[in-house]
Amino acid sequence: MTTIRDLLDEEVAEFPVYERSPVPGSPATPTHGSATRLAYALVAVLVGTTAGLNGALVSVNTLHLQQIMNLSAHQVAWLSTCYVMTAVSANLLLIKVRQQYGLRRFALVFLGLHAILALMLAFVPGLGTALLVRAVSGFVAVALIPLCLFNMMQAFPARWRLRGLVLGIGVTQCAVPLAHVLSPSLLASQGWRSLFLLEAGLALLSLAAVGMLRLPPAERVRVFQPLDLLTFVLMGSGLALIAAVLGLGRWEGWFQAPWIVASLFIAIPTLVAAGAIETSRRTPLLNLRWLGRGDVARFAVAVFMARIVLAEQGIAIGVVSELGGTSQQLAVLSMAMLGGAVGGVVISALTVNAEKLARPMMLAVGIIGLAALVDSMSDGAHHLNAFT
């Protein structure tokens, strides 16, 4: 018990004012040696990859899991839906958990639980266990993404810290193409069991890395209030029900499954009630006034539209496979996607400018639009035959 307590305890240290974070719950940014910076960068890559692959390995292998585990279409759809349901809900708690208890504790607890459940699923398969693993994965991803960002920012000096932030965000974005690259060899090894063994292995490695290499201590303040629990129950359950409806509606029928209509009747009033409570509080769990500002709303819409544009990345492999692509051609396409993702992250980090953040997004979306236009005018079958 003492060892576990020591692992979860946060260090206490005093830093100069210029090294302290202005936001409670975020780690200080002291000067590190080269070896320590490299260690922080490696831990960031590890935890970011773990966070991304938790969902990507299932989303890119949905058809294989359905066939191998003998699941129906709506049963396998629950695997990704459970992940989204818990991830959305966990995001509501993350900021205050980080400020009062520390992000590291949150991550260590759920990493350990995720590793145990993934190992259980690998050796004792079942839909119930798989859904539980997906649900815990949502919490793990929510905790690991900011851990990845904080570790990567520690790896850079103050003048390059924005580049570290971009790299940290980019690590998780490479998860889908990386999952496409890894999945064929994993499935050829031990089938679906290899996917969950990899998840468990990454969770254990991240658990060890986060436990050994601590982030600089962060200022902690008491922020949770009794009303937060009510808001979390109302808003978390409402968002989870909406995610379930969107994830399963097309499989079970939007107007045919009674639970979908019932979920909407429950979700909408609970979200309205939670919104009314939050807007009247001085220290809300979710600052809806800030989210409703014009610049924040425009940024959210831009990011949402960019994610829709990038959704093509997830179906490209399936399209090539339907056109009769060979395993070699699929492997080359997967490597090209991964190379493009890594290259984009590196270029973004090298060229980022805090005063001109909109320009790279506009350029990227323009390139995607041009490539899609060229591809739409090409002969898909001929292009595939020429593709090696």
mmCIF file of C-alpha atoms in Angstrom:
data_model
loop_
_atom_site.group_PDB
_atom_site.id
_atom_site.type_symbol
_atom_site.label_atom_id
_atom_site.label_comp_id
_atom_site.label_asym_id
_atom_site.label_seq_id
_atom_site.Cartn_x
_atom_site.Cartn_y
_atom_site.Cartn_z
ATOM 1 C CA MET A 1 0.000 0.000 0.000
ATOM 2 C CA THR A 2 2.879 2.351 0.774
ATOM 3 C CA THR A 3 4.375 1.811 -2.668
ATOM 4 C CA ILE A 4 1.040 2.557 -4.369
ATOM 5 C CA ARG A 5 0.585 5.648 -2.194
ATOM 6 C CA ASP A 6 4.081 6.876 -3.096
ATOM 7 C CA LEU A 7 3.362 6.287 -6.779
ATOM 8 C CA LEU A 8 0.159 8.336 -6.654
ATOM 9 C CA ASP A 9 1.486 11.121 -4.434
ATOM 10 C CA GLU A 10 2.499 14.362 -6.107
ATOM 11 C CA GLU A 11 5.818 15.997 -5.357
ATOM 12 C CA VAL A 12 5.954 19.417 -3.725
ATOM 13 C CA ALA A 13 8.455 22.001 -5.004
ATOM 14 C CA GLU A 14 8.815 25.747 -5.252
ATOM 15 C CA PHE A 15 9.623 27.331 -8.608
ATOM 16 C CA PRO A 16 10.427 30.912 -9.597
ATOM 17 C CA VAL A 17 7.429 32.920 -10.731
ATOM 18 C CA TYR A 18 8.472 32.846 -14.393
ATOM 19 C CA GLU A 19 8.551 29.017 -14.339
ATOM 20 C CA ARG A 20 5.142 28.560 -12.730
ATOM 21 C CA SER A 21 2.086 27.872 -14.820
ATOM 22 C CA PRO A 22 -0.554 30.621 -14.698
ATOM 23 C CA VAL A 23 -3.261 27.918 -14.695
ATOM 24 C CA PRO A 24 -3.697 25.650 -11.624
ATOM 25 C CA GLY A 25 -3.291 21.992 -12.501
ATOM 26 C CA SER A 26 -0.754 22.597 -15.276
ATOM 27 C CA PRO A 27 2.859 21.669 -14.487
ATOM 28 C CA ALA A 28 5.621 24.190 -13.997
ATOM 29 C CA THR A 29 8.122 24.633 -16.832
ATOM 30 C CA PRO A 30 11.635 24.605 -15.328
ATOM 31 C CA THR A 31 14.809 24.277 -17.362
ATOM 32 C CA HIS A 32 15.813 20.659 -18.030
ATOM 33 C CA GLY A 33 18.985 19.017 -19.262
ATOM 34 C CA SER A 34 19.186 17.453 -22.725
ATOM 35 C CA ALA A 35 18.732 13.878 -21.450
ATOM 36 C CA THR A 36 15.667 14.836 -19.430
ATOM 37 C CA ARG A 37 14.151 16.677 -22.400
ATOM 38 C CA LEU A 38 14.638 13.616 -24.580
ATOM 39 C CA ALA A 39 13.015 11.434 -21.923
ATOM 40 C CA TYR A 40 9.990 13.751 -21.777
ATOM 41 C CA ALA A 41 9.691 13.647 -25.569
ATOM 42 C CA LEU A 42 9.805 9.835 -25.635
ATOM 43 C CA VAL A 43 7.186 9.572 -22.890
ATOM 44 C CA ALA A 44 4.994 12.036 -24.803
ATOM 45 C CA VAL A 45 5.207 9.909 -27.958
ATOM 46 C CA LEU A 46 4.410 6.761 -25.951
ATOM 47 C CA VAL A 47 1.380 8.094 -24.088
ATOM 48 C CA GLY A 48 0.099 9.941 -27.163
ATOM 49 C CA THR A 49 0.345 6.782 -29.245
ATOM 50 C CA THR A 50 -1.393 4.806 -26.507
ATOM 51 C CA ALA A 51 -4.203 7.359 -26.364
ATOM 52 C CA GLY A 52 -4.695 7.368 -30.129
ATOM 53 C CA LEU A 53 -4.450 3.633 -30.724
ATOM 54 C CA ASN A 54 -6.975 2.858 -27.976
ATOM 55 C CA GLY A 55 -9.753 3.921 -30.303
ATOM 56 C CA ALA A 56 -8.070 3.585 -33.693
ATOM 57 C CA LEU A 57 -7.317 -0.145 -33.465
ATOM 58 C CA VAL A 58 -11.013 -0.885 -33.066
ATOM 59 C CA SER A 59 -12.337 1.699 -35.531
ATOM 60 C CA VAL A 60 -10.114 0.525 -38.415
ATOM 61 C CA ASN A 61 -10.787 -3.175 -37.728
ATOM 62 C CA THR A 62 -14.532 -3.067 -37.169
ATOM 63 C CA LEU A 63 -15.304 -5.506 -39.993
ATOM 64 C CA HIS A 64 -12.625 -7.973 -38.883
ATOM 65 C CA LEU A 65 -13.809 -7.872 -35.270
ATOM 66 C CA GLN A 66 -17.388 -8.432 -36.381
ATOM 67 C CA GLN A 67 -16.406 -11.520 -38.375
ATOM 68 C CA ILE A 68 -13.864 -12.972 -35.948
ATOM 69 C CA MET A 69 -15.901 -12.397 -32.765
ATOM 70 C CA ASN A 70 -19.166 -13.387 -34.502
ATOM 71 C CA LEU A 71 -20.944 -10.125 -33.708
ATOM 72 C CA SER A 72 -23.864 -8.456 -35.420
ATOM 73 C CA ALA A 73 -23.509 -5.015 -37.010
ATOM 74 C CA HIS A 74 -25.136 -3.168 -34.113
ATOM 75 C CA GLN A 75 -23.137 -5.150 -31.523
ATOM 76 C CA VAL A 76 -19.800 -4.221 -33.077
ATOM 77 C CA ALA A 77 -20.990 -0.620 -33.437
ATOM 78 C CA TRP A 78 -21.314 -0.477 -29.651
ATOM 79 C CA LEU A 79 -17.539 -0.945 -29.324
ATOM 80 C CA SER A 80 -16.755 2.466 -30.815
ATOM 81 C CA THR A 81 -19.872 4.053 -29.344
ATOM 82 C CA CYS A 82 -18.965 3.093 -25.769
ATOM 83 C CA TYR A 83 -15.564 4.701 -26.262
ATOM 84 C CA VAL A 84 -17.125 7.983 -27.379
ATOM 85 C CA MET A 85 -19.756 7.950 -24.627
ATOM 86 C CA THR A 86 -17.209 7.787 -21.804
ATOM 87 C CA ALA A 87 -14.701 10.090 -23.493
ATOM 88 C CA VAL A 88 -17.299 12.844 -23.875
ATOM 89 C CA SER A 89 -18.363 12.497 -20.249
ATOM 90 C CA ALA A 90 -14.807 12.333 -18.896
ATOM 91 C CA ASN A 91 -13.896 15.602 -20.604
ATOM 92 C CA LEU A 92 -16.363 17.376 -18.316
ATOM 93 C CA LEU A 93 -14.393 16.333 -15.236
ATOM 94 C CA LEU A 94 -10.849 16.585 -16.521
ATOM 95 C CA ILE A 95 -10.051 20.252 -15.872
ATOM 96 C CA LYS A 96 -11.250 20.269 -12.265
ATOM 97 C CA VAL A 97 -9.755 16.819 -11.567
ATOM 98 C CA ARG A 98 -6.421 18.131 -12.807
ATOM 99 C CA GLN A 99 -6.655 21.262 -10.681
ATOM 100 C CA GLN A 100 -7.645 19.541 -7.436
ATOM 101 C CA TYR A 101 -6.166 16.030 -7.564
ATOM 102 C CA GLY A 102 -3.575 16.109 -10.333
ATOM 103 C CA LEU A 103 -3.796 14.695 -13.856
ATOM 104 C CA ARG A 104 -1.143 12.060 -13.138
ATOM 105 C CA ARG A 105 -3.281 10.272 -10.545
ATOM 106 C CA PHE A 106 -6.248 10.165 -12.893
ATOM 107 C CA ALA A 107 -4.092 8.721 -15.673
ATOM 108 C CA LEU A 108 -2.356 6.100 -13.514
ATOM 109 C CA VAL A 109 -5.616 4.743 -12.100
ATOM 110 C CA PHE A 110 -7.306 4.338 -15.461
ATOM 111 C CA LEU A 111 -4.161 3.074 -17.209
ATOM 112 C CA GLY A 112 -3.888 0.281 -14.653
ATOM 113 C CA LEU A 113 -7.572 -0.591 -14.954
ATOM 114 C CA HIS A 114 -7.381 -0.512 -18.750
ATOM 115 C CA ALA A 115 -4.353 -2.842 -18.827
ATOM 116 C CA ILE A 116 -6.079 -5.361 -16.536
ATOM 117 C CA LEU A 117 -9.294 -5.383 -18.563
ATOM 118 C CA ALA A 118 -7.467 -5.613 -21.902
ATOM 119 C CA LEU A 119 -5.516 -8.644 -20.648
ATOM 120 C CA MET A 120 -8.747 -10.230 -19.433
ATOM 121 C CA LEU A 121 -10.331 -9.668 -22.838
ATOM 122 C CA ALA A 122 -7.327 -11.163 -24.630
ATOM 123 C CA PHE A 123 -7.649 -14.435 -22.707
ATOM 124 C CA VAL A 124 -11.336 -14.487 -21.708
ATOM 125 C CA PRO A 125 -13.168 -12.953 -24.682
ATOM 126 C CA GLY A 126 -16.730 -11.720 -24.523
ATOM 127 C CA LEU A 127 -18.840 -8.824 -25.717
ATOM 128 C CA GLY A 128 -19.475 -7.572 -22.170
ATOM 129 C CA THR A 129 -15.763 -7.403 -21.363
ATOM 130 C CA ALA A 130 -15.036 -5.791 -24.730
ATOM 131 C CA LEU A 131 -17.589 -3.057 -24.065
ATOM 132 C CA LEU A 132 -16.125 -2.456 -20.598
ATOM 133 C CA VAL A 133 -12.627 -2.154 -22.102
ATOM 134 C CA ARG A 134 -13.906 0.348 -24.672
ATOM 135 C CA ALA A 135 -15.594 2.394 -21.951
ATOM 136 C CA VAL A 136 -12.425 2.550 -19.851
ATOM 137 C CA SER A 137 -10.436 3.389 -22.997
ATOM 138 C CA GLY A 138 -12.454 6.589 -23.322
ATOM 139 C CA PHE A 139 -11.355 7.714 -19.863
ATOM 140 C CA VAL A 140 -7.749 6.681 -20.589
ATOM 141 C CA ALA A 141 -7.600 8.681 -23.823
ATOM 142 C CA VAL A 142 -8.995 11.793 -22.152
ATOM 143 C CA ALA A 143 -6.298 11.601 -19.470
ATOM 144 C CA LEU A 144 -3.391 10.713 -21.782
ATOM 145 C CA ILE A 145 -3.903 13.412 -24.413
ATOM 146 C CA PRO A 146 -3.112 16.333 -22.043
ATOM 147 C CA LEU A 147 -0.323 14.227 -20.496
ATOM 148 C CA CYS A 148 1.168 13.892 -23.973
ATOM 149 C CA LEU A 149 0.938 17.651 -24.495
ATOM 150 C CA PHE A 150 2.504 18.507 -21.124
ATOM 151 C CA ASN A 151 5.371 16.031 -21.567
ATOM 152 C CA MET A 152 6.120 17.238 -25.080
ATOM 153 C CA MET A 153 6.139 20.865 -23.954
ATOM 154 C CA GLN A 154 8.655 19.975 -21.235
ATOM 155 C CA ALA A 155 10.943 18.675 -23.993
ATOM 156 C CA PHE A 156 11.398 22.138 -25.520
ATOM 157 C CA PRO A 157 12.836 25.406 -24.229
ATOM 158 C CA ALA A 158 10.469 28.280 -23.566
ATOM 159 C CA ARG A 159 10.905 29.900 -26.993
ATOM 160 C CA TRP A 160 9.904 26.651 -28.762
ATOM 161 C CA ARG A 161 7.143 25.540 -26.389
ATOM 162 C CA LEU A 162 4.417 26.216 -28.967
ATOM 163 C CA ARG A 163 6.182 23.805 -31.307
ATOM 164 C CA GLY A 164 6.084 21.207 -28.553
ATOM 165 C CA LEU A 165 2.342 21.764 -28.208
ATOM 166 C CA VAL A 166 1.852 21.208 -31.948
ATOM 167 C CA LEU A 167 3.945 18.033 -31.859
ATOM 168 C CA GLY A 168 1.991 16.755 -28.877
ATOM 169 C CA ILE A 169 -1.309 17.283 -30.662
ATOM 170 C CA GLY A 170 0.112 15.720 -33.815
ATOM 171 C CA VAL A 171 1.204 12.479 -32.101
ATOM 172 C CA THR A 172 -2.382 11.490 -31.378
ATOM 173 C CA GLN A 173 -3.465 12.454 -34.911
ATOM 174 C CA CYS A 174 -1.126 9.830 -36.388
ATOM 175 C CA ALA A 175 -3.008 7.022 -34.632
ATOM 176 C CA VAL A 176 -5.401 6.106 -37.464
ATOM 177 C CA PRO A 177 -2.757 5.660 -40.207
ATOM 178 C CA LEU A 178 -0.502 3.881 -37.687
ATOM 179 C CA ALA A 179 -3.350 1.498 -36.849
ATOM 180 C CA HIS A 180 -3.764 0.752 -40.573
ATOM 181 C CA VAL A 181 -0.055 -0.066 -40.803
ATOM 182 C CA LEU A 182 0.019 -2.314 -37.729
ATOM 183 C CA SER A 183 -3.334 -4.096 -38.076
ATOM 184 C CA PRO A 184 -2.531 -6.588 -40.885
ATOM 185 C CA SER A 185 0.457 -8.072 -39.069
ATOM 186 C CA LEU A 186 -1.396 -8.087 -35.736
ATOM 187 C CA LEU A 187 -4.423 -9.872 -37.180
ATOM 188 C CA ALA A 188 -2.164 -12.361 -38.972
ATOM 189 C CA SER A 189 -0.404 -13.163 -35.695
ATOM 190 C CA GLN A 190 -3.113 -14.083 -33.179
ATOM 191 C CA GLY A 191 -6.201 -12.503 -34.706
ATOM 192 C CA TRP A 192 -8.241 -10.076 -32.636
ATOM 193 C CA ARG A 193 -6.351 -11.174 -29.491
ATOM 194 C CA SER A 194 -3.237 -9.391 -30.773
ATOM 195 C CA LEU A 195 -5.120 -6.081 -30.901
ATOM 196 C CA PHE A 196 -6.028 -6.241 -27.222
ATOM 197 C CA LEU A 197 -2.602 -7.569 -26.216
ATOM 198 C CA LEU A 198 -1.061 -4.536 -27.909
ATOM 199 C CA GLU A 199 -3.493 -2.259 -26.053
ATOM 200 C CA ALA A 200 -2.597 -3.891 -22.742
ATOM 201 C CA GLY A 201 1.133 -3.689 -23.505
ATOM 202 C CA LEU A 202 0.960 0.000 -24.410
ATOM 203 C CA ALA A 203 -1.083 0.712 -21.268
ATOM 204 C CA LEU A 204 1.496 -1.055 -19.074
ATOM 205 C CA LEU A 205 4.399 0.741 -20.768
ATOM 206 C CA SER A 206 2.636 4.091 -20.337
ATOM 207 C CA LEU A 207 1.872 3.239 -16.709
ATOM 208 C CA ALA A 208 5.567 2.573 -16.072
ATOM 209 C CA ALA A 209 6.715 5.656 -17.995
ATOM 210 C CA VAL A 210 4.290 8.052 -16.295
ATOM 211 C CA GLY A 211 5.136 6.548 -12.922
ATOM 212 C CA MET A 212 8.909 6.834 -13.404
ATOM 213 C CA LEU A 213 9.182 10.207 -15.137
ATOM 214 C CA ARG A 214 7.083 12.686 -13.220
ATOM 215 C CA LEU A 215 6.056 16.024 -14.613
ATOM 216 C CA PRO A 216 7.123 19.058 -12.565
ATOM 217 C CA PRO A 217 4.618 19.648 -9.743
ATOM 218 C CA ALA A 218 1.578 21.749 -10.477
ATOM 219 C CA GLU A 219 -0.257 24.105 -8.198
ATOM 220 C CA ARG A 220 -3.396 22.427 -6.852
ATOM 221 C CA VAL A 221 -6.513 24.200 -5.635
ATOM 222 C CA ARG A 222 -9.798 22.971 -4.215
ATOM 223 C CA VAL A 223 -12.336 23.564 -6.987
ATOM 224 C CA PHE A 224 -14.948 20.806 -6.782
ATOM 225 C CA GLN A 225 -18.325 21.765 -5.359
ATOM 226 C CA PRO A 226 -21.343 19.572 -4.497
ATOM 227 C CA LEU A 227 -23.288 20.986 -7.445
ATOM 228 C CA ASP A 228 -20.599 19.683 -9.829
ATOM 229 C CA LEU A 229 -21.816 16.133 -9.234
ATOM 230 C CA LEU A 230 -25.354 17.036 -10.278
ATOM 231 C CA THR A 231 -24.092 18.843 -13.378
ATOM 232 C CA PHE A 232 -21.866 15.918 -14.321
ATOM 233 C CA VAL A 233 -24.697 13.406 -13.952
ATOM 234 C CA LEU A 234 -27.082 15.522 -16.008
ATOM 235 C CA MET A 235 -24.710 16.684 -18.729
ATOM 236 C CA GLY A 236 -22.605 13.513 -18.846
ATOM 237 C CA SER A 237 -25.621 11.227 -19.162
ATOM 238 C CA GLY A 238 -27.230 13.524 -21.741
ATOM 239 C CA LEU A 239 -24.119 13.636 -23.927
ATOM 240 C CA ALA A 240 -23.594 9.884 -23.543
ATOM 241 C CA LEU A 241 -27.157 9.199 -24.695
ATOM 242 C CA ILE A 242 -26.733 11.518 -27.690
ATOM 243 C CA ALA A 243 -23.504 9.678 -28.594
ATOM 244 C CA ALA A 244 -25.316 6.344 -28.330
ATOM 245 C CA VAL A 245 -28.127 7.550 -30.587
ATOM 246 C CA LEU A 246 -25.716 8.882 -33.221
ATOM 247 C CA GLY A 247 -23.551 5.762 -33.064
ATOM 248 C CA LEU A 248 -26.347 3.172 -33.238
ATOM 249 C CA GLY A 249 -29.141 4.995 -35.034
ATOM 250 C CA ARG A 250 -28.133 3.983 -38.544
ATOM 251 C CA TRP A 251 -27.810 0.321 -37.532
ATOM 252 C CA GLU A 252 -30.964 -0.107 -35.454
ATOM 253 C CA GLY A 253 -33.145 2.370 -37.349
ATOM 254 C CA TRP A 254 -33.706 5.969 -36.316
ATOM 255 C CA PHE A 255 -37.467 5.501 -35.868
ATOM 256 C CA GLN A 256 -37.648 1.734 -35.359
ATOM 257 C CA ALA A 257 -35.764 1.204 -32.080
ATOM 258 C CA PRO A 258 -37.859 2.480 -29.124
ATOM 259 C CA TRP A 259 -34.774 3.136 -26.992
ATOM 260 C CA ILE A 260 -33.535 5.775 -29.467
ATOM 261 C CA VAL A 261 -36.659 7.917 -29.089
ATOM 262 C CA ALA A 262 -36.622 7.384 -25.318
ATOM 263 C CA SER A 263 -32.955 8.388 -25.149
ATOM 264 C CA LEU A 264 -33.638 11.641 -26.976
ATOM 265 C CA PHE A 265 -36.580 12.418 -24.682
ATOM 266 C CA ILE A 266 -34.248 11.959 -21.704
ATOM 267 C CA ALA A 267 -31.101 13.562 -23.147
ATOM 268 C CA ILE A 268 -32.566 16.865 -24.334
ATOM 269 C CA PRO A 269 -34.217 17.871 -21.008
ATOM 270 C CA THR A 270 -31.157 16.815 -19.001
ATOM 271 C CA LEU A 271 -28.839 18.877 -21.204
ATOM 272 C CA VAL A 272 -31.152 21.885 -20.975
ATOM 273 C CA ALA A 273 -31.329 21.535 -17.185
ATOM 274 C CA ALA A 274 -27.545 21.201 -16.916
ATOM 275 C CA GLY A 275 -27.062 24.250 -19.135
ATOM 276 C CA ALA A 276 -29.439 26.300 -16.997
ATOM 277 C CA ILE A 277 -27.568 25.315 -13.849
ATOM 278 C CA GLU A 278 -24.136 26.032 -15.318
ATOM 279 C CA THR A 279 -24.974 29.460 -16.718
ATOM 280 C CA SER A 280 -26.104 30.641 -13.277
ATOM 281 C CA ARG A 281 -22.959 29.486 -11.425
ATOM 282 C CA ARG A 282 -19.882 31.558 -10.673
ATOM 283 C CA THR A 283 -17.523 28.545 -10.931
ATOM 284 C CA PRO A 284 -19.225 26.158 -13.379
ATOM 285 C CA LEU A 285 -18.043 22.702 -14.308
ATOM 286 C CA LEU A 286 -18.303 23.757 -17.973
ATOM 287 C CA ASN A 287 -18.044 27.450 -18.837
ATOM 288 C CA LEU A 288 -20.821 27.779 -21.396
ATOM 289 C CA ARG A 289 -20.448 31.560 -21.598
ATOM 290 C CA TRP A 290 -16.861 31.187 -22.791
ATOM 291 C CA LEU A 291 -17.838 28.464 -25.270
ATOM 292 C CA GLY A 292 -20.555 30.732 -26.643
ATOM 293 C CA ARG A 293 -18.168 33.548 -27.584
ATOM 294 C CA GLY A 294 -18.034 34.327 -31.297
ATOM 295 C CA ASP A 295 -14.343 33.565 -31.849
ATOM 296 C CA VAL A 296 -14.504 30.309 -29.887
ATOM 297 C CA ALA A 297 -17.660 29.225 -31.737
ATOM 298 C CA ARG A 298 -16.064 29.992 -35.117
ATOM 299 C CA PHE A 299 -12.945 28.041 -34.159
ATOM 300 C CA ALA A 300 -15.074 25.073 -33.014
ATOM 301 C CA VAL A 301 -16.996 25.071 -36.293
ATOM 302 C CA ALA A 302 -13.746 25.241 -38.287
ATOM 303 C CA VAL A 303 -12.250 22.318 -36.364
ATOM 304 C CA PHE A 304 -15.479 20.322 -36.739
ATOM 305 C CA MET A 305 -15.539 20.884 -40.505
ATOM 306 C CA ALA A 306 -11.846 19.970 -40.748
ATOM 307 C CA ARG A 307 -12.540 16.705 -38.929
ATOM 308 C CA ILE A 308 -15.324 15.924 -41.414
ATOM 309 C CA VAL A 309 -12.918 16.567 -44.294
ATOM 310 C CA LEU A 310 -10.307 14.323 -42.689
ATOM 311 C CA ALA A 311 -12.851 11.525 -42.167
ATOM 312 C CA GLU A 312 -11.892 10.360 -45.685
ATOM 313 C CA GLN A 313 -8.652 9.118 -44.173
ATOM 314 C CA GLY A 314 -10.540 6.464 -42.247
ATOM 315 C CA ILE A 315 -12.364 5.054 -45.288
ATOM 316 C CA ALA A 316 -9.571 5.249 -47.877
ATOM 317 C CA ILE A 317 -8.310 1.751 -47.069
ATOM 318 C CA GLY A 318 -11.820 0.334 -47.361
ATOM 319 C CA VAL A 319 -12.369 2.007 -50.736
ATOM 320 C CA VAL A 320 -9.109 0.649 -52.154
ATOM 321 C CA SER A 321 -9.964 -2.793 -50.784
ATOM 322 C CA GLU A 322 -13.406 -2.685 -52.451
ATOM 323 C CA LEU A 323 -11.724 -1.736 -55.742
ATOM 324 C CA GLY A 324 -9.726 -4.952 -55.563
ATOM 325 C CA GLY A 325 -6.519 -3.689 -54.007
ATOM 326 C CA THR A 326 -3.969 -6.306 -53.037
ATOM 327 C CA SER A 327 -2.434 -6.596 -49.580
ATOM 328 C CA GLN A 328 0.783 -5.059 -50.925
ATOM 329 C CA GLN A 329 -1.079 -2.078 -52.360
ATOM 330 C CA LEU A 330 -2.978 -1.598 -49.087
ATOM 331 C CA ALA A 331 0.297 -1.723 -47.162
ATOM 332 C CA VAL A 332 1.870 0.908 -49.415
ATOM 333 C CA LEU A 333 -1.199 3.132 -49.067
ATOM 334 C CA SER A 334 -1.107 2.766 -45.288
ATOM 335 C CA MET A 335 2.573 3.708 -45.174
ATOM 336 C CA ALA A 336 1.910 6.689 -47.452
ATOM 337 C CA MET A 337 -0.871 7.881 -45.129
ATOM 338 C CA LEU A 338 1.350 7.487 -42.071
ATOM 339 C CA GLY A 339 4.241 9.257 -43.785
ATOM 340 C CA GLY A 340 1.961 12.124 -44.776
ATOM 341 C CA ALA A 341 0.613 12.430 -41.233
ATOM 342 C CA VAL A 342 4.080 12.460 -39.673
ATOM 343 C CA GLY A 343 5.368 14.891 -42.289
ATOM 344 C CA GLY A 344 2.428 17.207 -41.722
ATOM 345 C CA VAL A 345 3.009 17.234 -37.965
ATOM 346 C CA VAL A 346 6.715 18.015 -38.362
ATOM 347 C CA ILE A 347 6.113 20.787 -40.906
ATOM 348 C CA SER A 348 3.382 22.271 -38.714
ATOM 349 C CA ALA A 349 5.710 22.329 -35.709
ATOM 350 C CA LEU A 350 8.517 23.964 -37.682
ATOM 351 C CA THR A 351 6.341 26.645 -39.276
ATOM 352 C CA VAL A 352 3.810 27.393 -36.514
ATOM 353 C CA ASN A 353 3.213 31.080 -35.882
ATOM 354 C CA ALA A 354 0.998 32.130 -32.973
ATOM 355 C CA GLU A 355 -0.105 35.260 -34.834
ATOM 356 C CA LYS A 356 -1.109 33.430 -38.035
ATOM 357 C CA LEU A 357 -2.728 30.203 -36.861
ATOM 358 C CA ALA A 358 -5.517 30.311 -39.476
ATOM 359 C CA ARG A 359 -3.190 30.253 -42.503
ATOM 360 C CA PRO A 360 -1.868 26.670 -42.082
ATOM 361 C CA MET A 361 -5.416 25.366 -41.644
ATOM 362 C CA MET A 362 -6.599 27.179 -44.764
ATOM 363 C CA LEU A 363 -3.617 25.886 -46.735
ATOM 364 C CA ALA A 364 -4.153 22.313 -45.541
ATOM 365 C CA VAL A 365 -7.871 22.333 -46.343
ATOM 366 C CA GLY A 366 -7.090 23.822 -49.776
ATOM 367 C CA ILE A 367 -4.587 21.055 -50.513
ATOM 368 C CA ILE A 368 -7.100 18.401 -49.432
ATOM 369 C CA GLY A 369 -9.777 19.969 -51.625
ATOM 370 C CA LEU A 370 -7.441 20.086 -54.634
ATOM 371 C CA ALA A 371 -6.361 16.473 -54.124
ATOM 372 C CA ALA A 372 -9.982 15.345 -53.784
ATOM 373 C CA LEU A 373 -10.901 17.211 -56.998
ATOM 374 C CA VAL A 374 -8.049 15.563 -58.918
ATOM 375 C CA ASP A 375 -8.967 12.156 -57.504
ATOM 376 C CA SER A 376 -12.640 12.601 -58.435
ATOM 377 C CA MET A 377 -11.702 13.128 -62.079
ATOM 378 C CA SER A 378 -9.425 10.094 -62.272
ATOM 379 C CA ASP A 379 -10.300 6.545 -63.193
ATOM 380 C CA GLY A 380 -10.232 4.716 -59.849
ATOM 381 C CA ALA A 381 -9.620 1.252 -61.303
ATOM 382 C CA HIS A 382 -6.883 2.501 -63.635
ATOM 383 C CA HIS A 383 -5.319 4.479 -60.787
ATOM 384 C CA LEU A 384 -5.355 1.383 -58.589
ATOM 385 C CA ASN A 385 -3.674 -0.768 -61.247
ATOM 386 C CA ALA A 386 -0.931 1.800 -61.572
ATOM 387 C CA PHE A 387 -0.573 2.058 -57.795
ATOM 388 C CA THR A 388 2.302 -0.008 -56.356
#
